[in-house]
Amino acid sequence: MGYIVSREGFAEVIAALRDKYRIIAPIRKKGGGRFTDVDVILYGEVTDAAEIELDAKSDYAPKEFLTPLSETLFYFTEQEVKEADLEPKPVLLFGRSCDLHALERLDAIYLRNGKAKDIFYERRRKLVNFVLIGCDKSFKNCFCADMGTNRATEGYAFSVDRVGDEIHADVPDAEIAKIFAARGREEAVTPRYVTENEVHVTVPETIPAAVLKSPLWDEYDTRCINCGRCNFVCPTCSCYTMQDVFYTDNGKVGERRRVAASCMVDGYTNVAGGGQYRRKNGERMRFKVLHKIGDFKKRFGFQMCVGCGRCDDVCPEYISYTNIINKVSAAAQDAGKEAE
Ligand code: SF4
Ligand code: SF4
């Protein structure tokens, strides 16, 4: 069922939905970006529809709710362990088509990667109802069309497209449809999506072993400064580390936190005895890229990268991940010809 509501009507819809749901959406923080006059768009709970950033691509991804940068999992004493509380109210989580596809990637890693599910991810995931923000244009660095993630036709509670002063919404959720129906007119709505991006990638079908030794990676030994920003904004990066925090008043009591980790930063591959598997930044880049466009697919049958372009947006060294994919593709072709 589709509905068209005015801007004021949409504000009423959001106000009504807040009775049942927490609204987690992209929010623009003025001056919160890399420089004092640069904004940042990140995720947070909104109380008013006007706070939701519908027009620009968010710098951070909806995983901010599902896998927070730092999350206390449980508290411990000498005798017992208590799971950390989680606000049980269902969530309406706003994101774009690529973000909805990214949820499928996170679900694969946390819920279907081995015998046991990750219960801490699962309890958050069960709360999530996705709200699809339509894309009326392709943003800078997006390559969703080439990754096949430019369109979502299911898996959302409702969609939102700002068209002039109106909001157009496709509302598959019957209960939420009643809220829209009371404030707008019924009309068929198809969420907007892009069919073409400015940036294109060719993802190789197979990546020959020779690509691992290609000199293409050497450039990143010096260009990449292993800051890890590309991982933290990526909607599909899911690595984490554990930290036990012991309270100063009683050193036998504390909490265990799950903290986001990055395969690009120092320490990620440290092992006992002082070993480190990937010392060079080029080696780390190789690991990251081949995981995103090869290794993940071998396990789950679909590519990990969803083509959101956030890694390119955020890199302080202007390293283009899409260029790397195309270089890998060319190297894979060359390796194939040499093998013939
Ligand atoms: S690797 Fe880059 S383009 Fe791909 S999903 Fe992650 S942030 Fe988006
Ligand atoms: S954001 Fe750029 S410089 Fe930082 S780790 Fe990623 S690729 Fe390297």
Coordinates of N, CA and C and ligand atoms in Angstrom, one line a residue, residues 223-230 264 285 288 314-317 319, ligand 2:
R223 N 51.0 4.9 0.8 CA 49.8 5.8 0.7 C 48.9 5.6 1.8
C224 N 48.6 4.4 2.2 CA 47.7 4.1 3.3 C 48.4 4.4 4.6
I225 N 47.7 5.1 5.5 CA 48.3 5.4 6.8 C 47.7 4.5 7.9
N226 N 47.1 3.4 7.6 CA 46.4 2.5 8.5 C 45.6 3.1 9.6
C227 N 44.8 4.1 9.2 CA 43.9 4.7 10.2 C 42.7 3.9 10.5
G228 N 42.2 3.0 9.6 CA 41.1 2.2 9.8 C 39.7 2.8 9.6
R229 N 39.7 4.1 9.1 CA 38.5 4.8 8.9 C 37.6 4.0 7.9
C230 N 38.2 3.5 6.9 CA 37.4 2.8 5.8 C 36.6 1.6 6.5
M264 N 42.9 -2.9 9.1 CA 43.9 -2.0 8.5 C 44.9 -1.4 9.6
M285 N 45.7 -4.0 2.9 CA 44.8 -3.6 1.8 C 44.4 -4.9 1.0
K288 N 41.9 -6.9 2.9 CA 40.5 -6.3 3.0 C 39.8 -6.4 1.7
V314 N 35.6 8.6 2.9 CA 36.2 8.9 4.2 C 37.7 8.9 4.2
C315 N 38.3 8.2 3.2 CA 39.8 8.0 3.3 C 40.6 9.3 3.2
P316 N 41.4 9.6 4.2 CA 42.1 10.9 4.3 C 43.2 10.9 3.2
E317 N 43.6 9.8 2.7 CA 44.6 9.7 1.7 C 44.1 9.6 0.2
I319 N 42.5 7.4 -1.2 CA 42.7 6.1 -1.8 C 41.3 5.6 -2.4
Ligands
SF4_2 S1 40.8 5.1 5.3 FE1 42.4 5.1 3.7 S2 44.4 5.6 4.8 FE2 42.8 4.9 6.4 S3 43.2 2.7 6.5 FE3 41.6 3.0 5.0 S4 42.6 3.0 3.0 FE4 44.2 3.4 4.6

